[in-house]
Coordinates of C-alpha atoms (C1' of nucleotides) in Angstrom, one line a residue:
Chain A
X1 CA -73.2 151.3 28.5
X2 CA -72.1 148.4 30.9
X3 CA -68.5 147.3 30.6
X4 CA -66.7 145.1 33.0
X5 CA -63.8 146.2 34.6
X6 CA -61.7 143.1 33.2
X7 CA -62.8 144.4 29.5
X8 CA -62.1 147.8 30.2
X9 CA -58.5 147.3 30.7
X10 CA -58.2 145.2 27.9
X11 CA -60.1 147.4 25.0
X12 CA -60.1 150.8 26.9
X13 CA -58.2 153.7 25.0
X14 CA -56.1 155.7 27.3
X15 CA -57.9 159.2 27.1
X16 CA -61.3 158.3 26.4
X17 CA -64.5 158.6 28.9
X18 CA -65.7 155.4 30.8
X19 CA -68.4 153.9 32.9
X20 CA -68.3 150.5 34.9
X21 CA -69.6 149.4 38.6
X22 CA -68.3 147.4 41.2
X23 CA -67.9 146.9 45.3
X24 CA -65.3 148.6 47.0
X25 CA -62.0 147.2 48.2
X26 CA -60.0 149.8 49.9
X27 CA -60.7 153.5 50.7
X28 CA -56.9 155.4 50.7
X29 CA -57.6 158.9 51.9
X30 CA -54.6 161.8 51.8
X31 CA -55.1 165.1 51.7
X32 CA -57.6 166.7 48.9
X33 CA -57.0 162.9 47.0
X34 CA -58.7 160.0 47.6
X35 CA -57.7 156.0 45.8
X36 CA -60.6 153.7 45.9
X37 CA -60.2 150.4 44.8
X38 CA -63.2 149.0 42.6
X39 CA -63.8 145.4 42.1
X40 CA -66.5 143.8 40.1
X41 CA -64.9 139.8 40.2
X42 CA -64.1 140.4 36.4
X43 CA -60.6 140.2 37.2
X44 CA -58.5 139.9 40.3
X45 CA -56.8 143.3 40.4
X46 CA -59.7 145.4 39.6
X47 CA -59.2 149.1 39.0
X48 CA -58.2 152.1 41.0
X49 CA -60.5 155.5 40.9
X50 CA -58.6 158.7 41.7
X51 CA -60.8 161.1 43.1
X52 CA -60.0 164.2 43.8
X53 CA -62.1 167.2 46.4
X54 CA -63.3 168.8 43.0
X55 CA -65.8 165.9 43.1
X56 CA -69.0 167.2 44.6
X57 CA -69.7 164.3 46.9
X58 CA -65.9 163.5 47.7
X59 CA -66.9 164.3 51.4
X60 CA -69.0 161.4 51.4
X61 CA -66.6 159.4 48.6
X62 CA -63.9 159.9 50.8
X63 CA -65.6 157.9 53.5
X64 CA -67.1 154.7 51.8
X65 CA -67.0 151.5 53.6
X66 CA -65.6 148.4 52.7
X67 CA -68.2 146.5 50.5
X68 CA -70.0 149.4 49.1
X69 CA -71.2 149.1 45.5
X70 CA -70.5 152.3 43.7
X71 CA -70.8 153.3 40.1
X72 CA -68.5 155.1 38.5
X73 CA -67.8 157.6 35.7
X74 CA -64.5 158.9 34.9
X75 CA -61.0 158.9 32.0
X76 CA -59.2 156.0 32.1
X77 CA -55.4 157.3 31.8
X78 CA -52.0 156.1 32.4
X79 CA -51.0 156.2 36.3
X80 CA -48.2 158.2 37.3
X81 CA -47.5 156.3 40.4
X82 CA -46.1 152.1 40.7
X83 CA -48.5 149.8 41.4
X84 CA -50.8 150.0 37.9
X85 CA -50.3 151.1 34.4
X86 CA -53.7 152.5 34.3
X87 CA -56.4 154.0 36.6
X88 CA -59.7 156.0 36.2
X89 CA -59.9 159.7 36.8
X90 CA -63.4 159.9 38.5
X91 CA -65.8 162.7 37.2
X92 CA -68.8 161.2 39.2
X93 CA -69.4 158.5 41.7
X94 CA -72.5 157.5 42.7
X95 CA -73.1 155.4 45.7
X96 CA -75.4 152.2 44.6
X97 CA -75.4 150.4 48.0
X98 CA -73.6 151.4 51.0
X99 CA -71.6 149.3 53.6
X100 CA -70.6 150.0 56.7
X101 CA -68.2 149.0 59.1
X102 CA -70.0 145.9 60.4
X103 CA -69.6 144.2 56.9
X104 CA -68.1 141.1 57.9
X105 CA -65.8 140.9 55.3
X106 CA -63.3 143.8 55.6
X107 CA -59.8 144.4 54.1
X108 CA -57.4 142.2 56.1
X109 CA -56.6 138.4 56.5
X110 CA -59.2 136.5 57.5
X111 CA -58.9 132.4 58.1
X112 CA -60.4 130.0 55.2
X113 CA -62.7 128.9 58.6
X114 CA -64.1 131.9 59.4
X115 CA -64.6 132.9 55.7
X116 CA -66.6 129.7 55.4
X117 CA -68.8 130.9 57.4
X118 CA -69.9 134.0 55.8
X119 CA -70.1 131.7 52.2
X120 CA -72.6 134.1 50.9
X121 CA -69.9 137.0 51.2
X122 CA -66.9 135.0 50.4
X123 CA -66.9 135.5 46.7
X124 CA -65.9 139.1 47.0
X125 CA -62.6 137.8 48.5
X126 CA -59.5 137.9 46.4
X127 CA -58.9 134.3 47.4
X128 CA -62.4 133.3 46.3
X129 CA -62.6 135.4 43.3
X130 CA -59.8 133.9 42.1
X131 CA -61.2 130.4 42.7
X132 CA -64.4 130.5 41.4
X133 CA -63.0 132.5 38.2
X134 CA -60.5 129.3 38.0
X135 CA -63.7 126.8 38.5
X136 CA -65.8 128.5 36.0
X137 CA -63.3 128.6 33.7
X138 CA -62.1 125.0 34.1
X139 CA -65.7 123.7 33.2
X140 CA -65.9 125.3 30.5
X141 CA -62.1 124.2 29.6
X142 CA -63.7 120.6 30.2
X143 CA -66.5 120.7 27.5
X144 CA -63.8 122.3 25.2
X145 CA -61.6 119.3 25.3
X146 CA -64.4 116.8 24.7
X147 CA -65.6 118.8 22.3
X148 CA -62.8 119.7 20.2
X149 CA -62.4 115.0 20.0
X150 CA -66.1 114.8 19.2
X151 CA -66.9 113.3 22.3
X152 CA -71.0 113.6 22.9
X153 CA -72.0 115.2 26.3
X154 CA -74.6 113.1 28.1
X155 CA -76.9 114.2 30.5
X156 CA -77.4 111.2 32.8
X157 CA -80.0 111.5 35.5
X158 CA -79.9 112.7 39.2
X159 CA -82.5 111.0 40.3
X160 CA -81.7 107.1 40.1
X161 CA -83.1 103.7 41.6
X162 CA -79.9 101.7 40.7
X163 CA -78.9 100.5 44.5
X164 CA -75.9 99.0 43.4
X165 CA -72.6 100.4 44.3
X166 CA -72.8 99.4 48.2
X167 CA -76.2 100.5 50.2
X168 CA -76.3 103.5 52.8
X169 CA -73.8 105.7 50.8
X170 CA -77.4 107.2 48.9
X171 CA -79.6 110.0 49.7
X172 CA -82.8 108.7 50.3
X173 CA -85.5 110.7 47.7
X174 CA -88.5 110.2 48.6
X175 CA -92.1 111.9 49.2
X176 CA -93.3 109.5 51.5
X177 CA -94.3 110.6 54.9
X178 CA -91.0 110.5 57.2
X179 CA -92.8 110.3 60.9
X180 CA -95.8 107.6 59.4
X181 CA -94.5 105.8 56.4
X182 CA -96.8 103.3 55.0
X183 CA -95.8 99.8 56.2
X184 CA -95.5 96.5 54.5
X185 CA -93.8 93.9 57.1
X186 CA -92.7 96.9 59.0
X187 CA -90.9 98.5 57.3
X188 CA -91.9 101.6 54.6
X189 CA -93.3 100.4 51.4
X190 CA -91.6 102.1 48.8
X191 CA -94.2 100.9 46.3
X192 CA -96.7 103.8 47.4
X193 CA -93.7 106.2 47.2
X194 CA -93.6 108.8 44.0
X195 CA -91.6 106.3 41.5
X196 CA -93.3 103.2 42.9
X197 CA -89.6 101.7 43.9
X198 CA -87.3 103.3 46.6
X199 CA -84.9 106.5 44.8
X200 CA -82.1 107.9 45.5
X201 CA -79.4 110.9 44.3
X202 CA -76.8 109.6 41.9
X203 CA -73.6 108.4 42.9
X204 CA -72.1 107.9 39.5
X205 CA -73.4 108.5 36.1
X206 CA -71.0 105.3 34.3
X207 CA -73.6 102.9 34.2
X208 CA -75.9 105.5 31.9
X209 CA -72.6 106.3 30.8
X210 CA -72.1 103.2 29.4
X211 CA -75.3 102.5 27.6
X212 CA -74.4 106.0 25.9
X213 CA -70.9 105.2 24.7
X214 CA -72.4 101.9 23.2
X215 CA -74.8 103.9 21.0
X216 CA -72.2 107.2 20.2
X217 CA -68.5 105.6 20.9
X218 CA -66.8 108.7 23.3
X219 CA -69.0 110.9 25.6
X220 CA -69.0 111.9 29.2
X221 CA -71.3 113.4 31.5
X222 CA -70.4 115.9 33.7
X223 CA -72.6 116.6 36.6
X224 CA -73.8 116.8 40.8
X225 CA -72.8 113.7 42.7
X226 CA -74.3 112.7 45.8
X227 CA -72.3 110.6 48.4
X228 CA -74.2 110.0 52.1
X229 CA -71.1 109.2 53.3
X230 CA -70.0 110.2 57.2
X231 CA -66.6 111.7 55.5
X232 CA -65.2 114.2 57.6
X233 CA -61.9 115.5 55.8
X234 CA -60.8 118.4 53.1
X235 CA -61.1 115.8 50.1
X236 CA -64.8 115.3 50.2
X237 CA -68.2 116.4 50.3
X238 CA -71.6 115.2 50.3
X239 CA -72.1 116.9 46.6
X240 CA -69.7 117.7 44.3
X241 CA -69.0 117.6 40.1
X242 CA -67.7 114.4 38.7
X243 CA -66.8 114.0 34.9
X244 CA -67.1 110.9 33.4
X245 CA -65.8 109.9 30.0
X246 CA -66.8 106.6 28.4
X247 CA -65.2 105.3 25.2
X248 CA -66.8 102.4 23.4
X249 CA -64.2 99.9 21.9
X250 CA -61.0 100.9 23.9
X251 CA -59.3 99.1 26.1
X252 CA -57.3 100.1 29.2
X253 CA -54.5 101.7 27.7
X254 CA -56.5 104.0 25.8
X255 CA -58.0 104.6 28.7
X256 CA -55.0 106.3 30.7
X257 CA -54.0 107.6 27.3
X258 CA -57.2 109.7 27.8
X259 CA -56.4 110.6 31.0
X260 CA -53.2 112.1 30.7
X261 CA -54.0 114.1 27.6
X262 CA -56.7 115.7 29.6
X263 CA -55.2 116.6 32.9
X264 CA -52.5 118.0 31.0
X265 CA -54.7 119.9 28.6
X266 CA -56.9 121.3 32.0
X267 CA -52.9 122.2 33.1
X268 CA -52.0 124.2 29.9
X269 CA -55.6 125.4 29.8
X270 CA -55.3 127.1 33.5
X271 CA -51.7 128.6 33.0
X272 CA -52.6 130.2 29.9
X273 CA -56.4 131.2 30.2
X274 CA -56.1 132.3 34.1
X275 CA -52.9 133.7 34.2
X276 CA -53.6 136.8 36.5
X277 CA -54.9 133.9 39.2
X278 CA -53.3 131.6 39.1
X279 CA -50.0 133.8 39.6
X280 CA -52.1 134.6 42.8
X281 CA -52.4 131.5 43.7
X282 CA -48.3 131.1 43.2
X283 CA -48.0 134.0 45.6
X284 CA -50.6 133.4 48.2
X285 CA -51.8 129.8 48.3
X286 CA -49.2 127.7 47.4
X287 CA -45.5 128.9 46.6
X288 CA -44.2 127.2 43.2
X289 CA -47.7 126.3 42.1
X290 CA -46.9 127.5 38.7
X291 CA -43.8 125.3 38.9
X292 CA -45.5 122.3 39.9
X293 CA -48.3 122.9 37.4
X294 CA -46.1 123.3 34.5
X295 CA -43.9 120.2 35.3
X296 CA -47.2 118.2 35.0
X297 CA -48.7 119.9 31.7
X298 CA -45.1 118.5 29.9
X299 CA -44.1 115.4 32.2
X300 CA -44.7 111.4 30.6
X301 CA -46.8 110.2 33.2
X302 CA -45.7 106.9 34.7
X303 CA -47.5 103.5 34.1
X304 CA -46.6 100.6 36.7
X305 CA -48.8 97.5 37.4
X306 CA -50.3 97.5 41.2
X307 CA -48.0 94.4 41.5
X308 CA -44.8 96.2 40.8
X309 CA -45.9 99.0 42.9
X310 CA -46.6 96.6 46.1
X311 CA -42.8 95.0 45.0
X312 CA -41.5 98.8 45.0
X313 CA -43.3 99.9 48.0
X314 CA -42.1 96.8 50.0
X315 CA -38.0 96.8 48.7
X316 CA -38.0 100.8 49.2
X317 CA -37.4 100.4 52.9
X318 CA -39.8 103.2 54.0
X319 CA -41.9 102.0 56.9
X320 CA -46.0 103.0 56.8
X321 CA -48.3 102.5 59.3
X322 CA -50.5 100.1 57.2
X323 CA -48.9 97.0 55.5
X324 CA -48.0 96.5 51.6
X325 CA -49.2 93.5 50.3
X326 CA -50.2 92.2 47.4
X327 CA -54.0 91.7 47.8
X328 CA -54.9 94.6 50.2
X329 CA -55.6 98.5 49.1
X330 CA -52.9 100.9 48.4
X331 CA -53.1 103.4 51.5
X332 CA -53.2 107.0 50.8
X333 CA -49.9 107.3 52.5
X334 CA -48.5 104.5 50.1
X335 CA -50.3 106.7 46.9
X336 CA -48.4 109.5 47.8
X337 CA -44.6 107.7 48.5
X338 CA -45.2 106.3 44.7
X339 CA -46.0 109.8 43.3
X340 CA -44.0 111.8 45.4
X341 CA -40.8 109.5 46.1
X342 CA -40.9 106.3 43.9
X343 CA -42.2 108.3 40.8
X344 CA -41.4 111.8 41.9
X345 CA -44.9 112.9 38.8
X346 CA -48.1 111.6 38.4
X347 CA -48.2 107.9 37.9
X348 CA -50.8 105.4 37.1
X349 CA -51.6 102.4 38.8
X350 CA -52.8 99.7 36.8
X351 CA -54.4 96.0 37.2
X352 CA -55.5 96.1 40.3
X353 CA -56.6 92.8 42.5
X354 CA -59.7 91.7 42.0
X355 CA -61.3 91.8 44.8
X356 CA -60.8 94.9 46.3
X357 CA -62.8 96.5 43.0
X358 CA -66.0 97.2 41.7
X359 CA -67.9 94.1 39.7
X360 CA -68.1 95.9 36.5
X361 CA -64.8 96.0 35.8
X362 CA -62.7 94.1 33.1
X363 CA -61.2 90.5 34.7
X364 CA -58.1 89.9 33.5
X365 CA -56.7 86.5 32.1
X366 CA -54.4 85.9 35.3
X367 CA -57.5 85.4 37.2
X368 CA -56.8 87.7 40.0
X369 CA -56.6 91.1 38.6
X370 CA -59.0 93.8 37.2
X371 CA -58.0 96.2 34.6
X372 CA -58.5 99.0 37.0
X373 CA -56.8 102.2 37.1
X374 CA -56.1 104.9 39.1
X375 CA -53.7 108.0 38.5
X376 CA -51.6 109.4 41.4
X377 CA -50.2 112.8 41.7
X378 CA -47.9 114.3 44.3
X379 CA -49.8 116.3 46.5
X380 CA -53.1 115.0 46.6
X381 CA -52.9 111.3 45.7
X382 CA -55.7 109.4 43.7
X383 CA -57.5 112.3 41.2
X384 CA -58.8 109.8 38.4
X385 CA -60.0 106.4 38.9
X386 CA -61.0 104.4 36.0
X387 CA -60.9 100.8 34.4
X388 CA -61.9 99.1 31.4
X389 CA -65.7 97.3 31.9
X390 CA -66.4 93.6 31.4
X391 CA -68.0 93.4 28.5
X392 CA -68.5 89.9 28.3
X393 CA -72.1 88.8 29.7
X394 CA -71.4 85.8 31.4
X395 CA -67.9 86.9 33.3
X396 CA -70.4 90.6 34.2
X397 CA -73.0 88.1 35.6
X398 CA -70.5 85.5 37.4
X399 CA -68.8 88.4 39.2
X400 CA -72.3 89.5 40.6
X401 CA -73.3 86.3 41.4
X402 CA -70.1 86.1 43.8
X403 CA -70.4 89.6 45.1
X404 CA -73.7 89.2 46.3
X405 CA -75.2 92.0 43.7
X406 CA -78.6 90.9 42.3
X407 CA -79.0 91.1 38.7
X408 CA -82.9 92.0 38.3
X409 CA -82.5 96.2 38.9
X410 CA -79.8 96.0 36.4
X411 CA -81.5 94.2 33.6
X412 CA -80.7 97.1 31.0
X413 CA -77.3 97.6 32.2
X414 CA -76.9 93.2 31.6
X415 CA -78.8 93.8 27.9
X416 CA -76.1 96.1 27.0
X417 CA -73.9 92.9 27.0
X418 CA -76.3 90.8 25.1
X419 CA -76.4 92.8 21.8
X420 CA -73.4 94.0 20.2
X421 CA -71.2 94.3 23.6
X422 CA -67.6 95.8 23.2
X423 CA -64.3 96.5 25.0
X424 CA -65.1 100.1 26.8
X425 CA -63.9 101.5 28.9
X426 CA -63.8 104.8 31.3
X427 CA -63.4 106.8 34.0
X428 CA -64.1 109.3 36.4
X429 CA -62.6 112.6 37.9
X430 CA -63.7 114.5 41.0
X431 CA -64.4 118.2 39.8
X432 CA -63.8 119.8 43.2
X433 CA -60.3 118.0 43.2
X434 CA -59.0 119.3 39.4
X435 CA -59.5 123.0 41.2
X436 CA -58.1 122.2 44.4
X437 CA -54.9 120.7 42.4
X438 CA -54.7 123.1 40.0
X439 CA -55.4 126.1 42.6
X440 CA -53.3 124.8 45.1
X441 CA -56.6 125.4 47.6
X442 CA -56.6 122.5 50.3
X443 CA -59.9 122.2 51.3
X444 CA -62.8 121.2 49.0
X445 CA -65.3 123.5 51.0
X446 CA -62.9 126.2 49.7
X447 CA -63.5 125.3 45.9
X448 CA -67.7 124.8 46.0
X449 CA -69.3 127.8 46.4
X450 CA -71.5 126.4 49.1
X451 CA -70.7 123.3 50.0
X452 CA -72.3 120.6 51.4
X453 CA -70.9 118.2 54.1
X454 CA -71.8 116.0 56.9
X455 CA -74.0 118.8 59.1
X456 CA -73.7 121.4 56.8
X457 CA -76.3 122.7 54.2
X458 CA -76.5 126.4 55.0
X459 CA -76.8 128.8 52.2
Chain S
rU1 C1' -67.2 106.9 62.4
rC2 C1' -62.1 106.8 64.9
rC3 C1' -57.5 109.5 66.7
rC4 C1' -55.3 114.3 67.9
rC5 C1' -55.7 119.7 68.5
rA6 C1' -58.3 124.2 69.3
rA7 C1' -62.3 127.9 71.0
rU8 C1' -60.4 135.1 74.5
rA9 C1' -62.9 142.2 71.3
rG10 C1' -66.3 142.6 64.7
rC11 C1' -61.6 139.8 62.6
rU12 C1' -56.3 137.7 63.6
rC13 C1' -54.1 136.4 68.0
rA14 C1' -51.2 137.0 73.0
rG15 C1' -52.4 136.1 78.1
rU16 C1' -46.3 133.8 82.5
rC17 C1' -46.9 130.2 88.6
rG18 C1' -54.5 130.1 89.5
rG19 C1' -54.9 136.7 91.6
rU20 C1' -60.2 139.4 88.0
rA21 C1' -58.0 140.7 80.2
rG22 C1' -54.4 143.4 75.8
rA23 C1' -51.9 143.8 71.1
rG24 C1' -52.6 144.3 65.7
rC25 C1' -56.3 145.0 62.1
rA26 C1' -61.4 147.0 61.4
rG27 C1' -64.2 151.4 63.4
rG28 C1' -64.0 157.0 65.3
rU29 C1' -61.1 161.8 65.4
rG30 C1' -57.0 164.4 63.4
rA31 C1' -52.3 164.9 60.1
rC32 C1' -50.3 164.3 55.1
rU33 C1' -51.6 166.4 47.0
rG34 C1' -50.0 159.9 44.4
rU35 C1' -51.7 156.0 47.8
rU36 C1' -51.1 150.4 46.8
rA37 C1' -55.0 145.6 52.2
rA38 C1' -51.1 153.5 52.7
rU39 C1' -48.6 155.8 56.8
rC40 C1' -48.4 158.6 61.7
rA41 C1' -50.9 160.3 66.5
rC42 C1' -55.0 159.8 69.8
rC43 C1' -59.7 157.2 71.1
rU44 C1' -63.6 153.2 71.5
rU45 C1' -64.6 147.8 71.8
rG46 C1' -65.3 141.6 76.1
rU47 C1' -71.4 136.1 77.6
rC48 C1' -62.8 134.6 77.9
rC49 C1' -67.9 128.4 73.6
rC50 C1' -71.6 125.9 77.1
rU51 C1' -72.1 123.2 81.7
rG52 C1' -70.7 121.0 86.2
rG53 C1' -66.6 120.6 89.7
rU54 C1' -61.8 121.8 92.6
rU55 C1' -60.3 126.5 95.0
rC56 C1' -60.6 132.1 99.4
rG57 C1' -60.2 133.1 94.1
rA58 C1' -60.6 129.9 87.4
rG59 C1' -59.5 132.8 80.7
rU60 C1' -55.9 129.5 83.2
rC61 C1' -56.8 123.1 86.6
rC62 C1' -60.4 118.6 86.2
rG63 C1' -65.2 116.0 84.2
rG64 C1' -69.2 116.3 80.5
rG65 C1' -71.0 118.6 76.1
rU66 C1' -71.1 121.8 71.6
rU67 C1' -68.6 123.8 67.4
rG68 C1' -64.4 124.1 64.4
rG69 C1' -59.6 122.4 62.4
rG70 C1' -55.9 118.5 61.2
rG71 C1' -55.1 113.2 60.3
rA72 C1' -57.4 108.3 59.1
rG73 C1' -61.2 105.2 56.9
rC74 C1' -64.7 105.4 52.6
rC75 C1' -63.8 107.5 47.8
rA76 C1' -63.8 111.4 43.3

RNA sequence: UCCCCAAUAGCUCAGUCGGUAGAGCAGGUGACUGUUAAUCACCUUGUCCCUGGUUCGAGUCCGGGUUGGGGAGCCA
């Protein structure tokens, strides 16, 4: 019978027979006795196999590389040494699939670079183990929380022809012959190409999103995201997990209301359900991770208007190498001195000029402003951006009008406005990020299995 | 895309003033009946990223390139 080591320690009866497989961590050899350390990524700690000479292959046990995948029978019974409550007496090992010494991964520090490299052998790491346990567990922590409020889980698609959001940032899809594209006025006629129009990878869901809370009041999607984008740093990648919620006759307020619950449930969710990593994490990654992790799970998060925050930024008498002024973007290095000095917890930023945001978002009476949000952390700075969406059709078609965005591809998204339109509003969190902040990991190529960035699509 | 930094053994790194490369780990042999990425002793391991230059001589200095990392922009 298959058990996993993880359920074996948890339902195993001291004294009783037992059979599980795994890889190899560490070989301990003394005299007559050998301690092999079994790993199957059930857990972090795995399990320790006594074998002693009696064994009639403990020549050849003795010796096992690094990386070996070995099945084992034996008693699990209480250890007499520190280190473990419980071990397995082994009555047999087999060897499944041997490693030897040029396995790539072998048991000592190895640098988060170098590790990246060797992404298809990563996951046997303790590090990455404990990371891709955390991720796994997290999404499913993700549909539990919409679930448990009834929210419906859309499926928007990958594959999309709304151009909107700013050209060049979108992967190209296409089927049409890269070195001979057929030409109209010289350049490729995307009306030959497989959809008849010129496709490309999603960059959001919302606007699907939207349609979808207007028919079933609270969903979110929660899928791949494509950005084209030349980024070159340890917050982003060219594809990555976004979850978007979308509620249908809620304002801005509710909004961040939304937001906070969540993050702090996905906080709560990760200290209780992952325990054994994310104590790991404490010890290896970050020191005081728990700490920080639990301040967030009970703090109030703060709510300040972007106005107040330029007023703030500008009397705190901290000098930044990009100026605070009302009217320009708030700097990552201004994000972090609210959350990390100003706030000293996560904070949201609310009403946001106008024109430095997107044209679907809700124009406020003062003229100027956007009810926009964004929700700061100390650490990482931005993780949630959201806003309330104009509902209103002829303010929706006004602000496109002025930002030069043509109204003809998004015909469905203006008819949502035309017949029974309401305040909604959303917003969207970066998968990839939630782990890093939660794991304390500070790359994003360390919390996708294989990631994919500017140059990089190996595996 | 811009700015800064780095590249030496399978991995992690050191390498002084420019004089022809060495530690730890991994691996091998041995020791030890309870180890905890065991410990102890001995042994093995090199395209010093590539390319051009300066020099009697370059891992070391200079130019160009490649790759990686950090920061910024864009954002999630």
């Amino acid at each position: 019978m298959r058990k996993s080591i993880c359920n074996l320690l948890i339902d195993g009866t001291t004294g009783e027979g037992c059979r599980f497989s795994g890889w190899v961590r560490s070989v301990r050899l003394s005299k007559g006795i050998a301690f092999i350390t079994v790993n199957d990524g059930s857990n972090l700690g795995g399990i320790q196999i006594v074998a002693e000479q009696g064994l009639p292959n403990f020549e050849e046990v003795s010796r096992l590389g690094t990386g070996s995948a070995v099945q084992v029978s034996g008693v699990l019974v209480e250890s007499p040494a520190a280190g473990q409550d419980r071990e397995v007496r082994a009555e047999a090992i087999s060897i499944i699939g041997p490693s030897d010494e040029t396995y790539p991964l072998q048991k000592k520090r190895h640098t988060f670079e170098y590790l990246r490299s060797i992404a298809h052998l990563r996951p046997r790491s303790n590090t990455f183990g404990a990371v891709f346990r955390l991720r796994s567990r997290l999404a499913q922590a993700v549909h539990q929380f919409f679930s448990e409020r009834k929210f419906l889980y859309v499926q928007t698609p990958i594959i999309t022809s709304s151009d909107c959001e700013g050209a060049g940032e979108l992967f190209r899809v296409t089927t049409l012959d890269a070195a001979t594209p057929p030409l109209v006025d010289g350049s490729p006629d995307f009306s030959q190409d497989f959809f008849g129009q010129r496709t490309g990878l999603t960059v959001s869901g919302q606007l699907e999103g939207e349609l979808f809370a207007l028919a079933f009041s609270d969903i979110y999607t929660f899928g791949p995201t494509f950005r084209a984008e030349n980024s070159n740093t340890a917050r982003h990648a060219s594809e990555f997990w976004m979850i978007e919620p979308e509620m249908a006759f809620a304002d801005l307020a509710d909004d961040a209301a939304l937001a906070e619950d969540f993050v702090k449930y996905l906080c709560r969710f990760a200290l209780e359900e992952c325990a054994e990593d994310m104590s790991f994490f404490d010890k290896h990654i970050e020191k005081g991770l728990l700490e920080r992790i639990r301040k967030i799970a009970e703090a109030d998060f703060a709510r300040l208007d972007y106005g107040e925050a330029i007023q703030r930024l500008q009397s705190s008498g901290a000098s930044f190498n990009y100026p605070v002024e009302w009217g320009l973007d708030l700097q990552t290095e201004h994000e972090r001195y609210i959350t990390e000095q100003l706030i000293g917890g996560p904070a949201f930023i609310l009403n946001y000029p106008r024109d430095i945001k997107a044209f679907y978002m809700r124009q406020n009476d003062d003229g100027r402003t956007v009810a926009a949000m964004d929700l700061l952390v100390p650490k990482v700075g931005e993780i949630i951006g959201g806003s309330q969406r104009e509902e209103r059709l002829d303010r929706l078609t006004d602000r496109m009008t002025q930002m030069g965005i043509a109204q003809e591809p998004l015909w469905w998204y203006l008819d949502s406005r035309r017949w029974g339109s309401c305040p909604h509003a959303g917003f969207g969190l970066g998968f990839e990020r939630l782990v890093m902040y939660l794991s304390g990991m500070e790359n994003i190529r360390d919390v996708i299995p294989f990631p994919r960035t500017p140059r990089h699509a190996e595996f």
